[in-house]
Short mmCIF file of C-alpha atoms and ligand atoms in Angstrom, two decimals:
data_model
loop_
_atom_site.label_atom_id
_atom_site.label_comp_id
_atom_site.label_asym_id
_atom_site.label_seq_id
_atom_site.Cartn_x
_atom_site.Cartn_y
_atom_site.Cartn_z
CA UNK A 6 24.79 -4.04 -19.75
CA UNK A 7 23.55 -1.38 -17.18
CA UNK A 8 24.59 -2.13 -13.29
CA UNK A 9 22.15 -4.59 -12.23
CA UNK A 10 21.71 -2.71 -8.93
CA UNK A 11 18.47 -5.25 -7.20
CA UNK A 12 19.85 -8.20 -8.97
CA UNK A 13 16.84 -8.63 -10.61
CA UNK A 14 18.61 -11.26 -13.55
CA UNK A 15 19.51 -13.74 -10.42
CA UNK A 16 15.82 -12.95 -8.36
CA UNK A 17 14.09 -14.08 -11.71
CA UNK A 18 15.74 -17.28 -11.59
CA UNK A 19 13.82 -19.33 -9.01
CA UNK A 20 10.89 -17.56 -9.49
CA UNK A 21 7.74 -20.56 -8.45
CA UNK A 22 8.81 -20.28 -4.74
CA UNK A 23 7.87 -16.56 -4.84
CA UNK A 24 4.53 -17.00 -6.05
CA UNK A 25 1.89 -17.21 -2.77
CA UNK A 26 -0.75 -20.44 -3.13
CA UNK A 27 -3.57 -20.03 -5.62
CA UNK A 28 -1.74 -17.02 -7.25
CA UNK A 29 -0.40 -16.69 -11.20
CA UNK A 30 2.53 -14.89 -12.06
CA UNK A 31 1.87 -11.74 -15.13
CA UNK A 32 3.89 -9.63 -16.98
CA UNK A 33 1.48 -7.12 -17.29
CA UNK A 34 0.18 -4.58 -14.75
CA UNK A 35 -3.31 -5.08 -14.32
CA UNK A 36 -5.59 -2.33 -13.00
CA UNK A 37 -8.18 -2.73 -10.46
CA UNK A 38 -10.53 -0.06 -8.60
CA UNK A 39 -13.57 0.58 -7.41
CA UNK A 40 -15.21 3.57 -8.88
CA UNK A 41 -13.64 6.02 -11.47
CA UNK A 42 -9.91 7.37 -11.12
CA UNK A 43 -9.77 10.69 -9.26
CA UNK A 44 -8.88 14.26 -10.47
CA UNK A 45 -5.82 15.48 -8.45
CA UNK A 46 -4.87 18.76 -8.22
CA UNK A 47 -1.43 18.84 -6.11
CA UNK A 48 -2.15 22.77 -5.25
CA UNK A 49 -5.02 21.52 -2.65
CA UNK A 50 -3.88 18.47 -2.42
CA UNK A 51 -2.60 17.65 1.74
CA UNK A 52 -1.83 14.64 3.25
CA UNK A 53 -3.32 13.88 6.86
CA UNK A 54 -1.66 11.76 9.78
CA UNK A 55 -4.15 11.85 12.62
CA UNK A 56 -5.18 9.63 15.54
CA UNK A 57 -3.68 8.23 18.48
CA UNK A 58 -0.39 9.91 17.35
CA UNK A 59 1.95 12.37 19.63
CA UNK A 60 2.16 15.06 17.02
CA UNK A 61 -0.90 14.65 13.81
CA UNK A 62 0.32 16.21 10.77
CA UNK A 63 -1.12 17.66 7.50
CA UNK A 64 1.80 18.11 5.05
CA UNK A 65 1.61 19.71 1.15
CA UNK A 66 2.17 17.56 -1.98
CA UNK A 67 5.92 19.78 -1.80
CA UNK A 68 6.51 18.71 1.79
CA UNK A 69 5.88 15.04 1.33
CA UNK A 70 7.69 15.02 -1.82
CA UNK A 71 11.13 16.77 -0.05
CA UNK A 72 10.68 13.80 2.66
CA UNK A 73 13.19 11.17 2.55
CA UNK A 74 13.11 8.92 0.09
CA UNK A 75 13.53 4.96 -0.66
CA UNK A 76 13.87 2.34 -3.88
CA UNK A 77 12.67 -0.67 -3.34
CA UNK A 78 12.13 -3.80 -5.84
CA UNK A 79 9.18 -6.42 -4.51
CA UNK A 80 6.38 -8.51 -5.60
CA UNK A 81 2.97 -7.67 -5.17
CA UNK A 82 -0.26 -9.96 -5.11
CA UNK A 83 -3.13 -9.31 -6.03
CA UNK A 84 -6.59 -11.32 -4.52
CA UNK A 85 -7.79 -11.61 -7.83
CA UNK A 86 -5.05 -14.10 -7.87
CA UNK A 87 -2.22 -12.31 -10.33
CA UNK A 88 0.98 -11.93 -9.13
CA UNK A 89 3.61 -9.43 -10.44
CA UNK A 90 7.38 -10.38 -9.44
CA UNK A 91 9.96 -7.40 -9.26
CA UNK A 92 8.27 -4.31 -9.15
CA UNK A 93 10.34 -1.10 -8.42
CA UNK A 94 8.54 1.86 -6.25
CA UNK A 95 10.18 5.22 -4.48
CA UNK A 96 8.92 6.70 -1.82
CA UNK A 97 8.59 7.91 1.77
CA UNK A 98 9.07 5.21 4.23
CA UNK A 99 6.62 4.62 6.43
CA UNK A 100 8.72 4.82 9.04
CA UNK A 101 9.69 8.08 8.08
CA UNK A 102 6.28 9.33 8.91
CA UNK A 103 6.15 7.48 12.16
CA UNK A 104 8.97 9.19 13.71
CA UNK A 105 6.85 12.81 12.72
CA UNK A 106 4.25 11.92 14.10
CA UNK A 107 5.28 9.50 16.86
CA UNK A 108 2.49 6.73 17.58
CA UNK A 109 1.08 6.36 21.13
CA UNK A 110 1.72 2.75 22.91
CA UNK A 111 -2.03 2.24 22.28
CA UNK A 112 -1.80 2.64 18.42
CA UNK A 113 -2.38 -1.06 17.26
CA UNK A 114 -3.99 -0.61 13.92
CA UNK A 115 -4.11 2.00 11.20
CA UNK A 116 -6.73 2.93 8.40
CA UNK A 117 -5.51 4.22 5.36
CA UNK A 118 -7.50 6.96 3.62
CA UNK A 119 -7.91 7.39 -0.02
CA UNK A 120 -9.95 9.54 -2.53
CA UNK A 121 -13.57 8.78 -2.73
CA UNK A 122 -14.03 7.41 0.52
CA UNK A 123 -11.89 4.72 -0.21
CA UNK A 124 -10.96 2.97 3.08
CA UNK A 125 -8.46 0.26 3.97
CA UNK A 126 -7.23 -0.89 7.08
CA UNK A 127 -3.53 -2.88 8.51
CA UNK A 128 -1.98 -3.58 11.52
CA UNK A 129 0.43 -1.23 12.44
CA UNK A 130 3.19 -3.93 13.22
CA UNK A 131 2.80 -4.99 9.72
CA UNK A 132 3.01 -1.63 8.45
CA UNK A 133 6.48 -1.06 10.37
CA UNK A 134 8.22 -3.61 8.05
CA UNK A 135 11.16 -1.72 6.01
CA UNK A 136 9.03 -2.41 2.87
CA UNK A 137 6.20 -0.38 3.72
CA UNK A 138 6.23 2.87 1.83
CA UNK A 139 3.75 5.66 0.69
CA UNK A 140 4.83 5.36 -3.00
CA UNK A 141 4.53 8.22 -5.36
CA UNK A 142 7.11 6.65 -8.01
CA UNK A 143 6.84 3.30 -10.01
CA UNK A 144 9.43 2.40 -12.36
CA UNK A 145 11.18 5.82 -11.82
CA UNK A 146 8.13 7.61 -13.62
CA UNK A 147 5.54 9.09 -11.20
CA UNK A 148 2.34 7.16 -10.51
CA UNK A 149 0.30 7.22 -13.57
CA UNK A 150 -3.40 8.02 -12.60
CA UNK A 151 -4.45 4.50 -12.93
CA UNK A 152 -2.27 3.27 -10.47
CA UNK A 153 -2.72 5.81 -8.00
CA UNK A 154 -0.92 9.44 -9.10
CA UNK A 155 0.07 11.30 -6.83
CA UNK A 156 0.57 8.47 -4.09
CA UNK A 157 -0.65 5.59 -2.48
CA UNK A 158 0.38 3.23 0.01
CA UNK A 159 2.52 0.20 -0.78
CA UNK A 160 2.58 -3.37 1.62
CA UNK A 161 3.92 -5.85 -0.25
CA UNK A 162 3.89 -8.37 2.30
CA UNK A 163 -0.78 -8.12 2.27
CA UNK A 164 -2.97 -8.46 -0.76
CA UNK A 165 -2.60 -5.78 -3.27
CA UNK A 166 -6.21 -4.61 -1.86
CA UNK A 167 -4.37 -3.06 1.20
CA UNK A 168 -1.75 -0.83 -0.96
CA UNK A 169 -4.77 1.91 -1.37
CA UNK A 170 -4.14 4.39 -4.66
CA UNK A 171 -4.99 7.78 -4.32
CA UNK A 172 -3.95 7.78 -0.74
CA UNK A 173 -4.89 11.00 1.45
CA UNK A 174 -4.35 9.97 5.16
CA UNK A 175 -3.36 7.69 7.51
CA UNK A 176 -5.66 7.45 11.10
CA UNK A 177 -3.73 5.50 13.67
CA UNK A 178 -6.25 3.35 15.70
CA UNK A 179 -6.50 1.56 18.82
CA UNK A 180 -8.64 -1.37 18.05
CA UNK A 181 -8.78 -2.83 13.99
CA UNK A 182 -11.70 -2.03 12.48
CA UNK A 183 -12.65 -2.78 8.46
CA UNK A 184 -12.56 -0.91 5.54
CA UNK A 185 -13.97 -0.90 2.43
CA UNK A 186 -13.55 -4.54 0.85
CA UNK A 187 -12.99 -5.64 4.43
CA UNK A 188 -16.94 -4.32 4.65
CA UNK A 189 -17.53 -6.26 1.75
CA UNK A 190 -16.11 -10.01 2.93
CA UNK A 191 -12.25 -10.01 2.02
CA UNK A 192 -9.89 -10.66 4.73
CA UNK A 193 -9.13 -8.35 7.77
CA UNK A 194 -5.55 -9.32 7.48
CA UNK A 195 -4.88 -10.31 4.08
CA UNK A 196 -1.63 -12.05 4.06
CA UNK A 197 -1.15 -13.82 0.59
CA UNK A 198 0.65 -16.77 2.21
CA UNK A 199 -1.96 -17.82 4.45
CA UNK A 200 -4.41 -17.12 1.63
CA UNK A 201 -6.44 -14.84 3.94
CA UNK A 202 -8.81 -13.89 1.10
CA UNK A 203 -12.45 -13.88 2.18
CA UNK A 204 -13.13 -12.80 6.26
CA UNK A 205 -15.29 -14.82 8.61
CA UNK A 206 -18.72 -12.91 8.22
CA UNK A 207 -20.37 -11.80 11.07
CA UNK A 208 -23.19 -13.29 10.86
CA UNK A 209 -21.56 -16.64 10.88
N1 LIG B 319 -8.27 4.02 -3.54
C1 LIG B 319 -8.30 2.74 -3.93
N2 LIG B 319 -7.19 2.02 -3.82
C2 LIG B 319 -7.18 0.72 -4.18
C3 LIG B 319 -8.36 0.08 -4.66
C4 LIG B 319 -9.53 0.89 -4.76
O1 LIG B 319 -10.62 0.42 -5.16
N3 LIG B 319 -9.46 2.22 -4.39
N4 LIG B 319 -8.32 -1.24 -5.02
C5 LIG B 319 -7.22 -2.08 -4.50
C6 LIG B 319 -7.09 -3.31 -5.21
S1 LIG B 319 -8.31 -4.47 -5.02
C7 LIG B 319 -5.96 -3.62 -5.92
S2 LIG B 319 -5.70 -5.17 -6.56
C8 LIG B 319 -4.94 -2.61 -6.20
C9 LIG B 319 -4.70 -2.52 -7.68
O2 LIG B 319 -3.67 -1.61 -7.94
P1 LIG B 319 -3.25 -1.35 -9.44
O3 LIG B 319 -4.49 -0.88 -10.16
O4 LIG B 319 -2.16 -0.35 -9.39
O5 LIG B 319 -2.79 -2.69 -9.99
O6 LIG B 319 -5.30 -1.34 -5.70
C10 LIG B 319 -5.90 -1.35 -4.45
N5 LIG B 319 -6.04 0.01 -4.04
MO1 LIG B 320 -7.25 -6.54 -5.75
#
């Protein structure tokens, strides 16, 4: 048997105390969008990093790719209540990025950018976690266009909702502000364990 190098045979063993309230474990990978999966070209392709940060930066698909890289195995949740236990990504950590571009003290929040005007937003202390990552690998195969190809954002500690596909930019922000299914109702925070599904509207 191969080197069992994130002891994934012993993680599956107690496996109910990993799944978050309301949520049920699959096998499968479900995908979910809104809209139709982008076109990506890599030779326009850039990645932005703008905001209240020290030094923005716009880097080439070859630049973020020679980055440093990470492994990590994790479980992600999705709001539409599936949970998927073990998943292995590589990527850029997203610390990595913060010591390029080097946050000011009044950087609280960030909004991720994706294709199509896709917009998510997460505080940035959450986002500091060592399992934060802009992921550009699953499984050791590159993101297949589904799930996000060439890279998207992965925080497995908020609803899968936050973990935007297709990711373009990051905009660090001093005060939180929603984006796109935040708009729509779901949770400005989003943390599976508290079950921070739907938002307060504003109306209420
Ligand atoms: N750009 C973009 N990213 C997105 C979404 C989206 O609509 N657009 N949906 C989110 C939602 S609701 C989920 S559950 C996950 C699904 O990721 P998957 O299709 O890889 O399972 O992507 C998230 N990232
Ligand atoms: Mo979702």
């Amino acid at each position: 048997m191969a080197f069992d190098f994130f002891n994934r045979e012993k993680r599956a063993g107690d496996t109910s105390s990993r799944i978050p309230p309301g949520q049920v474990e699959t096998k499968k990978f479900p995908v979910l969008h809104y809209g139709s999966v982008p076109r990506v070209d890599l030779t326009n392709w850039d990645f932005r990093v703008w905001g209240l940060v020290e030094k923005p930066i716009t880097l080439t698909w070859e630049q973020l790719e020679s980055l440093p890289r990470k492994t990590i195995v994790t479980d992600i949740h999705c709001v539409t209540r599936w949970s998927k236990l073990d998943t292995a990504w590589t990527g850029v950590p997203f610390r990595e990025v913060v010591e390029m571009v080097r946050p000011n003290p009044e950087a609280k929040y960030v909004m991720a950018h994706a294709e199509n005007n896709f917009t998510t937003n997460i505080p940035l202390d959450v986002l500091l976690d060592d399992d934060v990552m802009l992921a550009h690998t699953y499984d050791g195969q590159p993101l297949t266009p589904d799930h996000g190809y060439p890279l998207r954002l992965l925080v497995p500690k908020r609803y899968f909702w936050k973990s935007a596909k297709w990711l373009r930019g990051l905009e660090f922000m001093p005060a939180d502000k929603p984006g796109f299914w935040e708009d729509a109702g779901y949770h400005m925070n989003g943390d599976p364990w508290k079950e921070e599904r739907y938002g307060t509207p504003t109306w209420w």
